[in-house]
Amino acid sequence: MQTDMGTVAKALSLLTLFNHARTEIGLSELTRASGLNKATVYRLLCELQSGGFVEQTGSDRAYRLGPEVLRLAALREAAVPILSVSRAILDRLSADTGETAHLSLVRGESLNSLSHAYSPRHATRVMMEDAEVLSFHGTGSGLAVLAFADDDFVDRILSRPLVAHTDLTLTDPARIRQVLETVRASGLAEAVGGFEADVHSHAAPIFGADQRPIGALAVAAPVSRMTASQWQAIRSRLKRAATDLTQRIGGFCPPDYPRDRAA
Amino acid sequence: MQTDMGTVAKALSLLTLFNHARTEIGLSELTRASGLNKATVYRLLCELQSGGFVEQTGSDRAYRLGPEVLRLAALREAAVPILSVSRAILDRLSADTGETAHLSLVRGESLNSLSHAYSPRHATRVMMEDAEVLSFHGTGSGLAVLAFADDDFVDRILSRPLVAHTDLTLTDPARIRQVLETVRASGLAEAVGGFEADVHSHAAPIFGADQRPIGALAVAAPVSRMTASQWQAIRSRLKRAATDLTQRIGGFCPPDYPRDRAA
DNA sequence: GTTTGATGGTTCGTTATTCGAACCGATGGT
DNA sequence: ACCATCGGTTCGAATAACGAACCATCAAAC
């Protein structure tokens, strides 16, 4: 991880080490996880701390993400209000389908879940966590994005090692490219048990102002509930919701994106 | 702004140049505003961009905050769920008082508004924007924080030039220290027209796990509506809401904080 | 009670990295 | 054709980052 990255890239890489499982990390652990020198990590942390990007807990002296990221997120929302706009759409989508709806966004060469909505209709539901890293090849959302992404982006993603989250995960690049073809035809991706067993998920890409996919809207349901009529209902509602979201954030679907056939 | 800051501090300072008025900034303008060299700014931006902290718009090549800040904010919320916890409290507070409620957090030596809730009761209401920088001496929230902050923190803040936002803004450090005494006595700060004319605002500090103030909860109303009964209602409800929030985020009020006398 | 192995934090000479004036090519208004 | 501005690039000089070694402190181990 330590090859030829600039000073700020190193600093930013420290921030990426935080996740839901480790929201507070000590100096030693950060140095170990980052592969950098302890003195380097400490200096970087000091600068990040004085910028408010991390803060130290009072008890142990572990570090955690600081309040400045909240401020920046609010400003990002002011510039590109994806979260606030998607809120209503997610709520409606989960209510209409009775299942869990969630939004994820592309960030470089990874995909992050960012927001979700549950439906109270069923006792069992697919649970989500925000800020989780999703895989492109194993999730409906990832496939939806790949299907409409640049060729070289797809090449980069598929040339990396493709881990199998379950024994249903597609890991053969050629097979995945076949699937992408069908996704392109319908405008919707479908993944059954590829990321988590027993989860049947549909996903539709959302596009930015440059007509390139910036993320995906998805509905995740237990496989046991996926009847034919439910399948139909999810697909039509999801597609409408995704094009709606694309439009509301000032994005444009590319010309080759299948228009939604009627209601 | 350019003296003796490390490389990452410079990079982070670029991020602070964004605000509601300028959510997208070009390279030249960033260079001018930061006081750094253009090549330096460009390199920093490239690193920030590959980290997802900024992104370039397709049209002009201006920069804006990137999606990574959303992910970090979600993780920060997972570690310290101030925003999600305060949501319900803000909603209730604004509903109960019929006025605008808002939350702001200390970030280094500045105070940022972060979340708010309006009440639909009146046609005229105090409008808020999130991620705005508030002054310590001119706002109720700032005074509430100062009143329970470390002495040297207060000294640092009050030794800076104190700008007068309106002609009612307190700018005399000695006078402000007097006010802080009364705030300490009641646990509530009051500011009339100090930041924006015609705005009467009440504020109560919220505390972290180390019993030090980390922000403030406030209610802002047009001065014209501030009757005696309304004054009473706001103060009691605000105080309860603030101690409630402090408790729910795992914080503790300091021993010298006036306990809420009954309901 | 001292040994051991963690931890967070600090030092300082070497060296690799950042810096910044100048330079490009493109765009656009006069 | 001109001038101004834009985003982006170059390259030698100088500065700032690096990292091995070192402290201080704590907690359990012996």
Coordinates of C-alpha atoms in Angstrom, one line a residue, chain A residues 82 86 89-90 93 100-106 111 134 136 139-149 182-191 200-208 212-220 233-247 249 253-254 257-261:
Chain A
I82 CA -28.3 13.0 -4.0
S86 CA -33.1 10.0 -2.8
I89 CA -37.6 8.0 -3.5
L90 CA -36.2 5.3 -1.3
L93 CA -39.8 2.4 -3.3
T100 CA -35.6 -3.0 1.5
A101 CA -34.5 -0.3 -0.9
H102 CA -31.0 1.1 -1.0
L103 CA -28.8 3.6 -2.8
S104 CA -25.1 3.1 -3.6
L105 CA -22.6 5.4 -5.3
V106 CA -19.5 4.8 -7.3
L111 CA -19.1 1.0 -4.8
L134 CA -20.1 -3.5 -2.2
F136 CA -19.2 -4.8 -8.6
T139 CA -24.2 -7.3 -6.4
G140 CA -27.1 -6.2 -8.5
S141 CA -26.0 -2.6 -8.0
G142 CA -22.5 -3.3 -9.2
L143 CA -23.7 -5.1 -12.3
A144 CA -26.1 -2.3 -13.0
V145 CA -23.3 0.2 -12.9
L146 CA -20.9 -1.9 -14.9
A147 CA -23.4 -2.5 -17.7
F148 CA -23.4 1.1 -18.5
A149 CA -19.9 2.1 -17.6
T182 CA -28.8 -8.8 -20.6
V183 CA -28.6 -6.0 -18.1
R184 CA -28.0 -3.5 -21.0
A185 CA -31.0 -4.9 -22.8
S186 CA -33.5 -4.5 -19.9
G187 CA -31.9 -1.6 -18.0
L188 CA -32.1 -3.7 -14.8
A189 CA -29.7 -6.0 -13.1
E190 CA -30.7 -9.0 -11.1
A191 CA -28.5 -10.9 -8.6
H200 CA -32.7 -11.6 -4.3
S201 CA -31.8 -8.1 -5.5
H202 CA -32.7 -6.0 -8.4
A203 CA -30.8 -2.8 -9.3
A204 CA -31.0 0.0 -11.8
P205 CA -28.2 2.5 -12.6
I206 CA -28.5 6.2 -12.0
F207 CA -26.7 8.6 -14.2
G208 CA -24.9 11.9 -13.8
R212 CA -22.3 8.1 -17.1
P213 CA -23.5 5.8 -14.3
I214 CA -22.7 7.3 -10.8
G215 CA -24.5 4.7 -8.7
A216 CA -27.4 2.4 -8.5
L217 CA -30.8 2.1 -6.8
A218 CA -31.7 -1.4 -5.7
V219 CA -34.4 -3.4 -4.0
A220 CA -33.3 -6.4 -2.0
A233 CA -43.8 -5.2 -9.4
I234 CA -40.3 -4.6 -8.2
R235 CA -38.9 -4.2 -11.7
S236 CA -41.4 -1.7 -13.0
R237 CA -41.3 0.4 -9.8
L238 CA -37.5 0.3 -9.5
K239 CA -37.0 1.4 -13.0
R240 CA -39.3 4.3 -12.7
A241 CA -37.7 5.3 -9.4
A242 CA -34.2 5.2 -10.9
T243 CA -35.0 7.3 -13.9
D244 CA -36.8 9.6 -11.6
L245 CA -33.8 10.0 -9.3
T246 CA -31.4 10.4 -12.3
Q247 CA -33.6 13.3 -13.5
I249 CA -30.3 15.2 -9.5
C253 CA -29.8 8.6 -19.1
P254 CA -27.6 7.7 -22.0
Y257 CA -30.6 3.1 -21.9
P258 CA -33.9 1.2 -22.4
R259 CA -36.7 3.7 -21.9
D260 CA -39.3 2.5 -19.5
R261 CA -42.1 0.9 -21.5

